[in-house]
Coordinates of C-alpha atoms in Angstrom, one line a residue:
M20 CA 132.6 45.8 48.7
T21 CA 129.2 44.3 47.8
F22 CA 127.5 43.3 44.5
T23 CA 124.1 44.5 43.8
T24 CA 121.8 43.2 41.0
V25 CA 119.9 46.1 39.3
D26 CA 116.7 45.9 37.2
L27 CA 118.7 45.6 34.0
G28 CA 119.7 42.1 35.0
R29 CA 123.3 43.3 35.2
T30 CA 125.7 43.0 38.2
V31 CA 127.3 46.3 39.3
V32 CA 129.8 47.1 42.0
D33 CA 128.4 49.2 44.9
H34 CA 130.5 50.6 47.7
D35 CA 129.6 49.3 51.2
D36 CA 129.6 52.1 53.8
N37 CA 130.7 49.7 56.5
E38 CA 134.0 49.1 54.8
A39 CA 137.0 51.4 55.3
S40 CA 137.2 54.0 52.6
Y41 CA 140.9 54.1 52.0
M42 CA 142.9 53.8 48.7
T43 CA 144.3 50.4 47.8
S44 CA 146.7 49.0 45.3
M45 CA 145.5 46.7 42.5
N46 CA 145.5 43.7 44.8
G47 CA 143.6 45.5 47.6
A48 CA 146.4 46.4 49.9
P49 CA 146.1 49.7 51.6
I50 CA 148.2 52.7 50.3
L51 CA 149.2 55.0 53.1
H52 CA 150.6 57.9 51.0
P53 CA 149.1 57.8 47.4
N54 CA 151.2 60.8 46.3
S55 CA 154.5 59.8 47.6
S56 CA 157.2 57.9 45.7
Q57 CA 160.2 55.9 46.9
R58 CA 163.6 57.5 46.1
I59 CA 167.1 57.6 47.2
G60 CA 167.5 60.6 49.5
S61 CA 164.9 62.8 51.2
Q62 CA 165.4 65.8 48.9
L63 CA 163.5 66.7 45.7
R64 CA 166.3 65.3 43.5
G65 CA 167.0 61.6 43.7
N66 CA 166.5 58.4 41.6
L67 CA 163.1 56.7 41.8
L68 CA 163.1 53.0 42.6
L69 CA 161.6 50.2 40.5
Q70 CA 160.4 48.6 43.8
D71 CA 157.8 51.4 44.3
V72 CA 154.9 49.2 43.4
N73 CA 152.3 51.9 43.9
L74 CA 153.9 54.4 41.6
I75 CA 154.7 51.9 38.8
E76 CA 151.2 50.5 39.0
M77 CA 149.5 53.9 38.8
I78 CA 151.6 54.9 35.7
Q79 CA 150.9 51.5 34.1
S80 CA 147.2 52.0 34.7
L81 CA 147.2 55.5 33.3
D82 CA 149.0 54.4 30.1
R83 CA 146.2 51.9 29.5
E84 CA 143.1 54.0 30.3
R85 CA 142.1 54.5 26.7
V86 CA 140.6 52.0 24.3
P87 CA 140.4 52.5 20.5
E88 CA 137.6 54.9 19.7
R89 CA 134.7 53.8 17.4
V90 CA 135.4 54.0 13.7
V91 CA 132.2 56.0 13.5
H92 CA 130.0 57.4 16.3
A93 CA 133.0 58.0 18.5
R94 CA 131.5 61.1 20.1
G95 CA 128.6 60.1 22.3
C96 CA 126.8 59.9 25.6
G97 CA 124.4 57.4 27.3
A98 CA 121.4 57.1 29.6
Y99 CA 119.0 54.5 31.0
G100 CA 115.3 54.2 30.7
Y101 CA 112.6 51.8 29.6
F102 CA 110.6 50.8 26.5
E103 CA 106.8 50.5 27.1
V104 CA 104.3 48.8 24.8
I105 CA 101.4 51.2 24.0
R106 CA 99.6 49.3 21.2
D107 CA 99.1 45.6 20.6
M108 CA 101.4 44.1 18.0
T109 CA 100.7 40.4 18.4
D110 CA 99.1 40.2 15.0
V111 CA 102.5 40.7 13.3
T112 CA 105.1 39.5 15.8
S113 CA 105.6 37.0 18.6
A114 CA 108.3 39.1 20.3
E115 CA 108.1 38.5 24.0
F116 CA 108.9 42.2 24.8
L117 CA 105.9 43.2 22.7
G118 CA 103.6 40.6 24.2
R119 CA 101.1 42.9 26.0
V120 CA 100.2 46.5 26.3
G121 CA 101.9 48.2 29.2
K122 CA 104.8 45.8 29.4
R123 CA 108.1 47.6 30.1
T124 CA 111.6 46.5 29.1
S125 CA 114.7 48.2 30.5
V126 CA 116.8 50.1 28.0
F127 CA 120.2 51.6 27.7
A128 CA 120.5 54.4 25.0
R129 CA 123.5 56.0 23.4
F130 CA 123.4 59.1 21.3
S131 CA 126.3 60.2 19.1
T132 CA 127.5 62.2 16.1
T133 CA 128.8 60.0 13.2
T134 CA 132.0 61.4 11.7
G135 CA 133.4 63.4 14.6
E136 CA 136.3 62.1 16.7
K137 CA 135.9 61.5 20.4
G138 CA 135.9 65.0 22.0
S139 CA 134.8 66.9 18.8
P140 CA 132.0 69.5 19.0
E141 CA 128.5 67.9 19.1
T142 CA 126.7 70.5 17.2
I143 CA 128.6 70.1 13.9
R144 CA 126.7 69.3 10.8
D145 CA 126.4 65.5 10.9
V146 CA 124.0 62.6 11.1
R147 CA 123.2 61.6 14.7
G148 CA 123.3 58.0 15.8
A149 CA 120.8 56.7 18.3
A150 CA 121.4 53.2 19.6
F151 CA 119.1 51.4 22.1
K152 CA 119.8 48.2 23.9
L153 CA 116.6 46.5 25.1
Y154 CA 117.2 44.0 27.9
T155 CA 114.4 41.5 27.1
S156 CA 113.9 38.2 28.8
E157 CA 114.9 36.4 25.6
G158 CA 118.2 38.3 25.0
N159 CA 119.4 41.8 24.3
L160 CA 117.8 43.5 21.2
D161 CA 119.9 46.2 19.7
W162 CA 118.5 49.0 17.6
A163 CA 121.3 51.0 15.9
F164 CA 119.5 53.8 14.2
L165 CA 120.1 57.3 12.7
S166 CA 118.6 60.7 12.9
Q167 CA 117.6 60.8 9.2
P168 CA 115.6 58.3 7.3
V169 CA 118.0 57.5 4.5
F170 CA 121.6 56.4 4.2
S171 CA 124.4 57.3 1.8
I172 CA 125.0 53.8 0.3
R173 CA 123.2 50.7 -0.8
D174 CA 126.3 48.8 -1.8
G175 CA 128.1 47.6 1.3
A176 CA 131.5 47.6 -0.3
K177 CA 131.3 51.4 -0.6
F178 CA 131.2 51.9 3.2
P179 CA 135.0 52.2 3.8
S180 CA 135.2 54.9 1.0
F181 CA 132.2 56.8 2.5
V182 CA 133.8 56.8 6.0
H183 CA 137.2 57.9 4.7
A184 CA 135.7 60.7 2.5
T185 CA 133.7 62.2 5.3
K186 CA 136.6 62.2 7.8
K187 CA 139.8 64.2 7.7
N188 CA 142.4 63.9 4.9
P189 CA 144.9 61.3 6.1
Q190 CA 147.8 63.3 4.6
T191 CA 147.1 66.6 6.2
G192 CA 144.9 65.6 9.2
L193 CA 142.5 68.4 8.1
P194 CA 139.0 68.5 6.8
D195 CA 139.1 68.2 3.0
H196 CA 136.0 69.6 1.2
T197 CA 137.3 68.6 -2.2
M198 CA 137.6 65.0 -1.1
F199 CA 134.2 65.1 0.4
W200 CA 132.4 66.5 -2.6
D201 CA 134.4 64.4 -5.1
Y202 CA 133.2 61.3 -3.3
F203 CA 129.5 62.3 -3.5
N204 CA 129.9 63.4 -7.2
N205 CA 131.1 59.9 -8.0
N206 CA 128.4 58.2 -5.8
P207 CA 125.3 60.2 -6.8
E208 CA 122.9 57.7 -5.3
A209 CA 123.7 59.5 -2.0
I210 CA 122.0 62.7 -3.2
H211 CA 119.0 62.0 -1.0
F212 CA 121.3 61.6 2.0
L213 CA 123.1 64.9 1.0
M214 CA 119.8 66.8 0.9
F215 CA 119.0 65.8 4.5
L216 CA 122.6 66.3 5.6
F217 CA 122.7 70.0 4.4
S218 CA 119.3 70.8 5.7
D219 CA 118.8 72.1 9.2
R220 CA 117.7 68.6 10.2
S221 CA 121.4 67.7 10.6
T222 CA 122.0 70.4 13.2
P223 CA 119.3 69.5 15.9
I224 CA 119.3 71.7 19.0
D225 CA 119.9 68.6 21.1
F226 CA 119.4 64.8 21.0
Q227 CA 116.0 65.0 22.6
H228 CA 114.5 67.1 19.8
A229 CA 115.5 64.8 16.9
D230 CA 113.5 62.0 15.4
I231 CA 115.1 58.6 14.9
F232 CA 114.9 56.1 12.0
S233 CA 115.8 52.5 11.4
V234 CA 116.9 53.3 7.8
N235 CA 117.2 49.6 7.1
T236 CA 114.3 47.2 6.8
Y237 CA 113.9 44.5 9.4
R238 CA 111.4 41.7 10.0
F239 CA 108.7 41.0 12.6
T240 CA 108.4 37.2 12.9
K241 CA 105.8 34.9 14.5
T242 CA 106.1 31.5 16.0
D243 CA 104.4 29.9 13.1
G244 CA 107.2 31.0 10.7
S245 CA 105.3 33.9 9.1
F246 CA 106.8 37.3 9.0
S247 CA 106.3 40.9 7.9
Y248 CA 108.9 43.5 6.9
V249 CA 109.1 46.6 9.1
K250 CA 110.8 50.0 9.1
I251 CA 110.9 51.9 12.4
H252 CA 110.3 55.6 12.9
I253 CA 110.9 56.9 16.5
K254 CA 109.3 60.3 16.9
S255 CA 110.4 62.8 19.6
N256 CA 107.7 63.8 22.0
Q257 CA 109.7 67.0 22.6
G258 CA 109.1 68.1 19.0
N259 CA 111.7 68.9 16.4
Q260 CA 114.0 71.9 16.9
Y261 CA 117.0 72.7 14.8
L262 CA 119.9 75.1 14.9
S263 CA 120.9 77.3 12.0
A264 CA 124.4 76.8 10.7
A265 CA 125.6 80.0 12.5
E266 CA 124.0 78.9 15.8
A267 CA 125.6 75.5 15.5
K268 CA 129.0 77.0 14.9
K269 CA 128.7 79.4 17.8
I270 CA 127.7 76.7 20.3
A271 CA 130.4 74.4 19.0
G272 CA 133.0 77.0 20.0
E273 CA 131.4 78.0 23.3
D274 CA 130.2 74.6 24.5
P275 CA 131.4 71.6 22.5
D276 CA 129.7 69.2 25.0
H277 CA 126.3 71.0 24.5
M278 CA 124.2 68.0 23.6
T279 CA 125.6 65.7 26.2
R280 CA 125.2 68.4 28.8
V281 CA 121.5 69.2 27.9
L282 CA 120.6 65.5 28.0
H283 CA 122.3 64.9 31.3
D284 CA 120.8 68.0 32.9
D285 CA 117.3 67.3 31.7
I286 CA 117.4 63.8 33.1
E287 CA 119.0 65.0 36.4
A288 CA 116.2 67.6 36.7
G289 CA 113.5 65.0 36.2
K290 CA 112.6 66.0 32.7
S291 CA 112.6 62.5 31.2
P292 CA 112.8 62.8 27.4
S293 CA 110.6 60.3 25.5
W294 CA 110.0 59.1 22.0
D295 CA 107.0 57.2 20.5
V296 CA 107.9 54.2 18.3
Y297 CA 106.1 53.6 15.0
G298 CA 106.4 50.8 12.5
Q299 CA 105.7 50.7 8.8
I300 CA 104.5 47.2 8.2
I301 CA 105.1 45.7 4.7
S302 CA 103.8 42.2 3.7
P303 CA 106.2 40.1 1.6
D304 CA 103.7 39.9 -1.2
V305 CA 103.4 43.7 -1.4
A306 CA 107.2 44.1 -1.2
E307 CA 107.8 41.8 -4.1
G308 CA 105.9 44.0 -6.6
Y309 CA 106.3 47.4 -5.0
P310 CA 108.0 50.0 -7.3
I311 CA 110.4 51.1 -4.6
D312 CA 112.9 48.5 -3.4
I313 CA 112.2 48.2 0.3
F314 CA 115.7 47.1 0.9
D315 CA 117.3 50.2 -0.6
P316 CA 118.4 52.4 2.4
T317 CA 118.8 55.5 0.2
K318 CA 115.0 55.7 -0.2
T319 CA 112.0 56.0 2.1
L320 CA 108.6 54.3 1.9
P321 CA 105.6 56.7 1.6
S322 CA 103.3 56.7 4.6
K323 CA 100.2 56.8 2.3
D324 CA 101.1 53.2 1.2
F325 CA 102.6 52.1 4.5
P326 CA 101.0 54.0 7.4
Y327 CA 103.0 54.6 10.6
R328 CA 101.6 52.2 13.3
P329 CA 102.4 53.2 16.9
F330 CA 103.4 50.5 19.2
G331 CA 105.9 51.7 21.8
R332 CA 107.4 54.5 23.8
I333 CA 111.0 55.0 25.0
V334 CA 111.5 57.0 28.2
L335 CA 115.0 58.0 29.5
N336 CA 115.1 58.7 33.2
K337 CA 118.5 57.8 34.6
N338 CA 122.0 59.1 33.9
V339 CA 125.0 56.8 33.8
G340 CA 127.0 56.3 36.9
D341 CA 130.4 55.9 35.1
N342 CA 130.6 57.2 31.6
F343 CA 133.5 55.0 30.5
T344 CA 132.3 51.7 32.0
E345 CA 128.7 52.1 30.9
A346 CA 128.6 54.3 27.8
E347 CA 132.1 54.2 26.2
Q348 CA 132.2 50.4 26.6
A349 CA 128.6 49.9 25.4
A350 CA 128.6 47.7 22.3
F351 CA 125.7 47.6 19.9
S352 CA 125.1 45.5 16.8
P353 CA 122.2 44.9 14.5
A354 CA 123.1 41.2 14.8
N355 CA 121.7 41.2 18.3
V356 CA 118.2 40.1 17.5
V357 CA 115.6 38.2 19.6
P358 CA 112.7 35.9 18.8
G359 CA 110.1 38.0 17.0
W360 CA 112.6 40.4 15.4
A361 CA 115.0 39.4 12.6
L362 CA 117.2 40.7 9.9
S363 CA 116.1 41.2 6.3
P364 CA 117.9 40.7 2.9
D365 CA 118.9 44.4 3.0
P366 CA 122.5 44.1 1.8
V367 CA 123.8 47.0 3.9
L368 CA 122.1 45.6 7.0
Q369 CA 123.6 42.2 6.3
L370 CA 127.1 43.8 6.3
R371 CA 126.4 45.9 9.4
A372 CA 125.5 42.7 11.2
F373 CA 129.1 41.5 10.8
A374 CA 130.9 44.8 11.0
Y375 CA 129.6 46.0 14.3
Q376 CA 130.5 42.9 16.3
D377 CA 133.8 42.6 14.6
A378 CA 134.5 46.3 15.5
Q379 CA 133.6 45.6 19.2
R380 CA 135.9 42.6 19.4
Y381 CA 138.8 44.8 18.1
R382 CA 137.9 47.8 20.4
L383 CA 136.9 46.0 23.6
G384 CA 138.2 42.5 23.3
A385 CA 136.9 39.0 22.7
N386 CA 134.6 39.0 25.8
F387 CA 133.1 42.5 25.4
I388 CA 129.6 40.9 25.9
Q389 CA 130.5 40.3 29.6
L390 CA 130.9 44.1 30.3
P391 CA 128.1 45.5 32.5
T392 CA 126.2 47.4 29.9
N393 CA 126.4 44.6 27.3
R394 CA 125.5 41.7 29.5
P395 CA 122.2 40.1 28.8
K396 CA 119.8 38.9 31.6
N397 CA 120.3 35.3 30.6
S398 CA 123.3 33.9 28.9
F399 CA 124.6 30.3 28.6
N400 CA 126.7 28.8 25.9
P401 CA 129.3 26.2 26.8
L402 CA 130.7 26.4 23.2
R403 CA 131.8 30.0 23.7
R404 CA 134.7 29.9 26.1
D405 CA 137.9 31.5 27.4
G406 CA 139.6 34.3 25.6
A407 CA 141.2 37.4 27.1
A408 CA 139.5 38.9 30.3
N409 CA 137.0 36.1 30.5
Y410 CA 135.5 35.8 34.0
Q411 CA 132.3 33.9 33.2
G412 CA 133.2 30.5 34.6
L413 CA 131.4 27.5 33.1
G414 CA 132.6 25.1 35.8
G415 CA 132.2 21.5 34.8
T416 CA 129.9 22.0 31.8
A417 CA 130.7 20.0 28.8
P418 CA 132.5 22.1 26.1
Y419 CA 130.6 20.4 23.3
Y420 CA 127.0 19.7 22.3
P421 CA 125.1 17.4 22.5
S422 CA 126.4 15.7 25.6
S423 CA 125.2 12.5 27.3
F424 CA 126.0 14.0 30.6
Q425 CA 124.3 17.4 30.4
D426 CA 120.7 17.9 29.5
L427 CA 119.9 21.4 28.3
G428 CA 116.5 22.9 28.6
T429 CA 114.5 24.1 25.7
A430 CA 113.5 27.7 24.9
R431 CA 110.2 28.8 23.5
Q432 CA 109.6 27.0 20.3
Y433 CA 109.7 29.0 17.0
A434 CA 109.2 27.8 13.5
P435 CA 112.1 29.2 11.4
A436 CA 111.0 32.4 9.6
I437 CA 112.5 31.7 6.2
D438 CA 112.8 34.9 4.2
E439 CA 113.0 33.5 0.7
N440 CA 114.2 30.6 -1.3
W441 CA 117.4 31.7 -3.0
N442 CA 118.4 30.3 -6.4
G443 CA 120.8 32.0 -8.6
R444 CA 124.4 32.4 -9.9
V445 CA 127.1 34.1 -7.9
V446 CA 127.8 37.5 -9.4
D447 CA 129.8 40.6 -8.7
F448 CA 127.0 43.2 -8.2
E449 CA 127.0 47.0 -7.9
S450 CA 123.8 48.9 -8.1
K451 CA 123.3 51.4 -11.0
L452 CA 122.1 55.0 -10.8
T453 CA 118.6 55.6 -12.3
E454 CA 116.3 58.6 -12.5
D455 CA 114.3 57.1 -9.7
D456 CA 117.2 58.1 -7.4
F457 CA 116.3 61.7 -7.9
V458 CA 112.5 61.5 -7.4
Q459 CA 112.5 61.5 -3.6
P460 CA 115.2 64.2 -3.3
R461 CA 113.1 66.3 -5.7
D462 CA 110.1 65.8 -3.5
F463 CA 112.1 66.7 -0.4
W464 CA 113.0 70.0 -2.1
E465 CA 109.7 70.9 -3.7
R466 CA 107.3 69.7 -1.0
V467 CA 108.9 69.1 2.3
L468 CA 111.3 72.0 2.6
A469 CA 109.0 74.4 0.7
K470 CA 106.4 74.0 3.5
E471 CA 108.9 75.2 6.1
P472 CA 109.7 78.9 5.9
G473 CA 113.4 79.6 5.2
Q474 CA 114.4 75.9 4.9
Q475 CA 115.1 75.9 1.2
D476 CA 117.3 79.0 1.6
N477 CA 119.1 77.4 4.5
L478 CA 119.9 74.3 2.5
I479 CA 121.4 76.4 -0.3
T480 CA 123.5 78.5 2.2
N481 CA 124.7 75.4 4.0
V482 CA 125.8 73.7 0.8
A483 CA 127.4 76.9 -0.5
E484 CA 129.5 77.5 2.6
H485 CA 130.9 74.0 2.5
L486 CA 131.2 73.4 -1.3
A487 CA 132.9 76.8 -1.8
Q488 CA 136.0 75.3 -0.1
A489 CA 136.3 72.6 -2.8
L490 CA 138.3 72.9 -6.1
P491 CA 136.4 74.6 -9.0
E492 CA 136.3 71.4 -11.1
V493 CA 134.7 69.5 -8.2
R494 CA 132.2 72.4 -7.6
N495 CA 131.1 72.3 -11.3
K496 CA 130.3 68.6 -11.1
T497 CA 128.4 69.1 -7.9
Y498 CA 126.2 71.8 -9.6
S499 CA 125.3 69.2 -12.3
L500 CA 124.4 66.7 -9.6
F501 CA 122.0 69.1 -7.9
R502 CA 120.5 70.2 -11.2
R503 CA 119.4 66.6 -11.7
V504 CA 117.3 67.0 -8.6
H505 CA 115.9 70.4 -9.7
Q506 CA 117.1 72.9 -12.2
D507 CA 116.4 75.8 -9.9
L508 CA 118.2 74.1 -7.0
G509 CA 121.3 73.6 -9.0
R510 CA 121.2 77.2 -10.3
K511 CA 120.8 78.7 -6.8
I512 CA 123.5 76.5 -5.3
R513 CA 125.9 77.5 -8.1
L514 CA 125.2 81.3 -7.6
A515 CA 125.5 81.1 -3.8
T516 CA 128.6 78.9 -3.9
E517 CA 130.6 81.0 -6.4
K518 CA 129.7 84.1 -4.4
E519 CA 131.0 82.4 -1.3
A520 CA 134.1 81.1 -3.1
E521 CA 134.9 84.7 -4.2
K522 CA 134.7 85.8 -0.6
L523 CA 137.1 83.1 0.4
E524 CA 139.5 84.0 -2.4
L525 CA 139.5 87.6 -1.4
K526 CA 140.3 86.6 2.2
K527 CA 143.1 84.4 0.9
V528 CA 144.6 87.2 -1.1
A529 CA 144.3 89.6 1.8
K530 CA 146.1 87.1 4.1
Q531 CA 148.8 86.6 1.5
F532 CA 149.2 90.4 1.3
E533 CA 149.4 90.6 5.0
N534 CA 152.0 87.8 5.3
L535 CA 154.1 89.1 2.4
S536 CA 154.2 92.8 3.4
L537 CA 156.4 94.7 5.8
P538 CA 155.5 98.0 7.5
F539 CA 157.5 101.0 6.1
Q540 CA 160.0 102.2 8.7
P541 CA 162.1 105.1 7.2
R542 CA 165.7 105.3 8.2
S543 CA 168.2 108.0 7.4
A544 CA 170.5 107.4 4.5
R545 CA 173.4 108.2 6.7
T546 CA 172.6 105.2 9.0
A547 CA 172.4 102.8 6.2
L548 CA 175.6 104.0 4.6
D549 CA 177.4 103.9 8.0
K550 CA 176.4 100.3 8.3
N551 CA 177.3 99.5 4.7
E552 CA 173.7 98.5 3.9
D553 CA 171.7 99.1 0.8
L554 CA 169.4 102.0 1.0
P555 CA 165.9 100.9 1.9
C556 CA 164.2 103.5 -0.4
S557 CA 164.6 106.8 -2.1
L558 CA 166.0 109.6 0.0
D559 CA 163.0 111.6 -0.9
P560 CA 160.1 111.6 1.6
P561 CA 157.7 108.7 0.9
A562 CA 154.5 109.3 -1.0
P563 CA 151.3 109.5 1.1
N564 CA 150.2 106.0 -0.1
A565 CA 153.6 104.4 0.3
G566 CA 153.1 103.1 3.8
L567 CA 154.1 99.5 2.9
I568 CA 157.0 98.0 1.0
S569 CA 155.8 94.8 -0.7
R570 CA 158.0 91.8 -1.2
N571 CA 157.4 89.3 -4.0
F572 CA 153.8 90.4 -4.4

């Protein structure tokens, strides 16, 4: 067995053709008969022996093959590629990976749904996740982005409720439409998110035909300590294509792995999908007085005030070699920043910076960063030691800093990019709903969807089919929520939803009738009397329409 260093700066195991290709036990000993088991007697019956190391080892390994799935974004797939600089950005950032036009940085990408469990259909109505790990010479930079430009919360403490409300009911294990809509009725700042979620933008035809957004605001920083805020928009070079709700449901039933399959097959066929990367640059002075809070992830920033500035391209050209090792164990976090790229005071981003790494430690263990996909090109920290499954030996390095016996080199010097001087009292804060929260959803309805034939109607239909399955009192509150966006929108959603609810009620009644009714099977009165049974019906012939005898209905 040989070790090969690949261009990602990672070490992977590669099989050596000169070695014998036979199966071995965990300790490398040859296994002559992998499917046999030691037992007493040579017939099929017989007790198995605990000394059968191979059998016991295989079962123990099977029992431990699974790791906890991600809390969100459990259903996903991955691929390799590169990020290439296409425009100079040195006026706003000193990031090494953006240092010159044409520079390429290796990338691992993972695409996913958000709420679906591992193995769930990929074409369900959902926000798609798109995470990119850039293997720069100054560390791994993680971009954990989404397929729509706005999020559902701006108060981090609401995130557990949002996750619970959009997953299955913990009592029944079933989707709960009442629970879903009741949450959003009580958290109406998410209306912009809802508008995107129930448009066709949330059922893309595949991962390659969807745009990607940072949602949160980050910072570009320079070595002199200056900085600019930035929001990222990653635009698909394949264009945008969406499925209708009916098409998405059909594919979900026929090919639940559709989006993974298409991405894999395109890359395998040499059709390398690509996206161009744009940044909206915001100076701190402008951000301070701008009417929209640039740290509010429920809102977008208009391009007329903050033009999209192209600076990079992402190309995916290689499939994973082992899905579990490389994609399932991939660990992303907004906290993985590099010089030139930094976090902002966005409260949701600040919470994500903690939550992602905490989740990876639970899911993959304390040393998840040593796994192949997660390992940076250069990593040395003698203060970070030991823990379960640690194999990064530090030899005789001092386990403290500074040390008189070990001189550490110095990295490229940066002046600290201090965001702001904070001075205030500690308070319990929760954002308040204002009419401004309905301005951008209204624009999305009146201007954006109106320009695309059929998209307004599709949004109404998509909402109606989902909302109709909620309780009437919850539906009524939801109509009021949509009326705050636009009176006509609320009216149309109410009409379409109640019509759909009536259909569902008729189906329910028909099913009850079917379950509670028995086919009429006439028997002679003599047979019933002979068996000392009650007569099933009149001795007269049944009426033409008396084909069924109904019970309790």
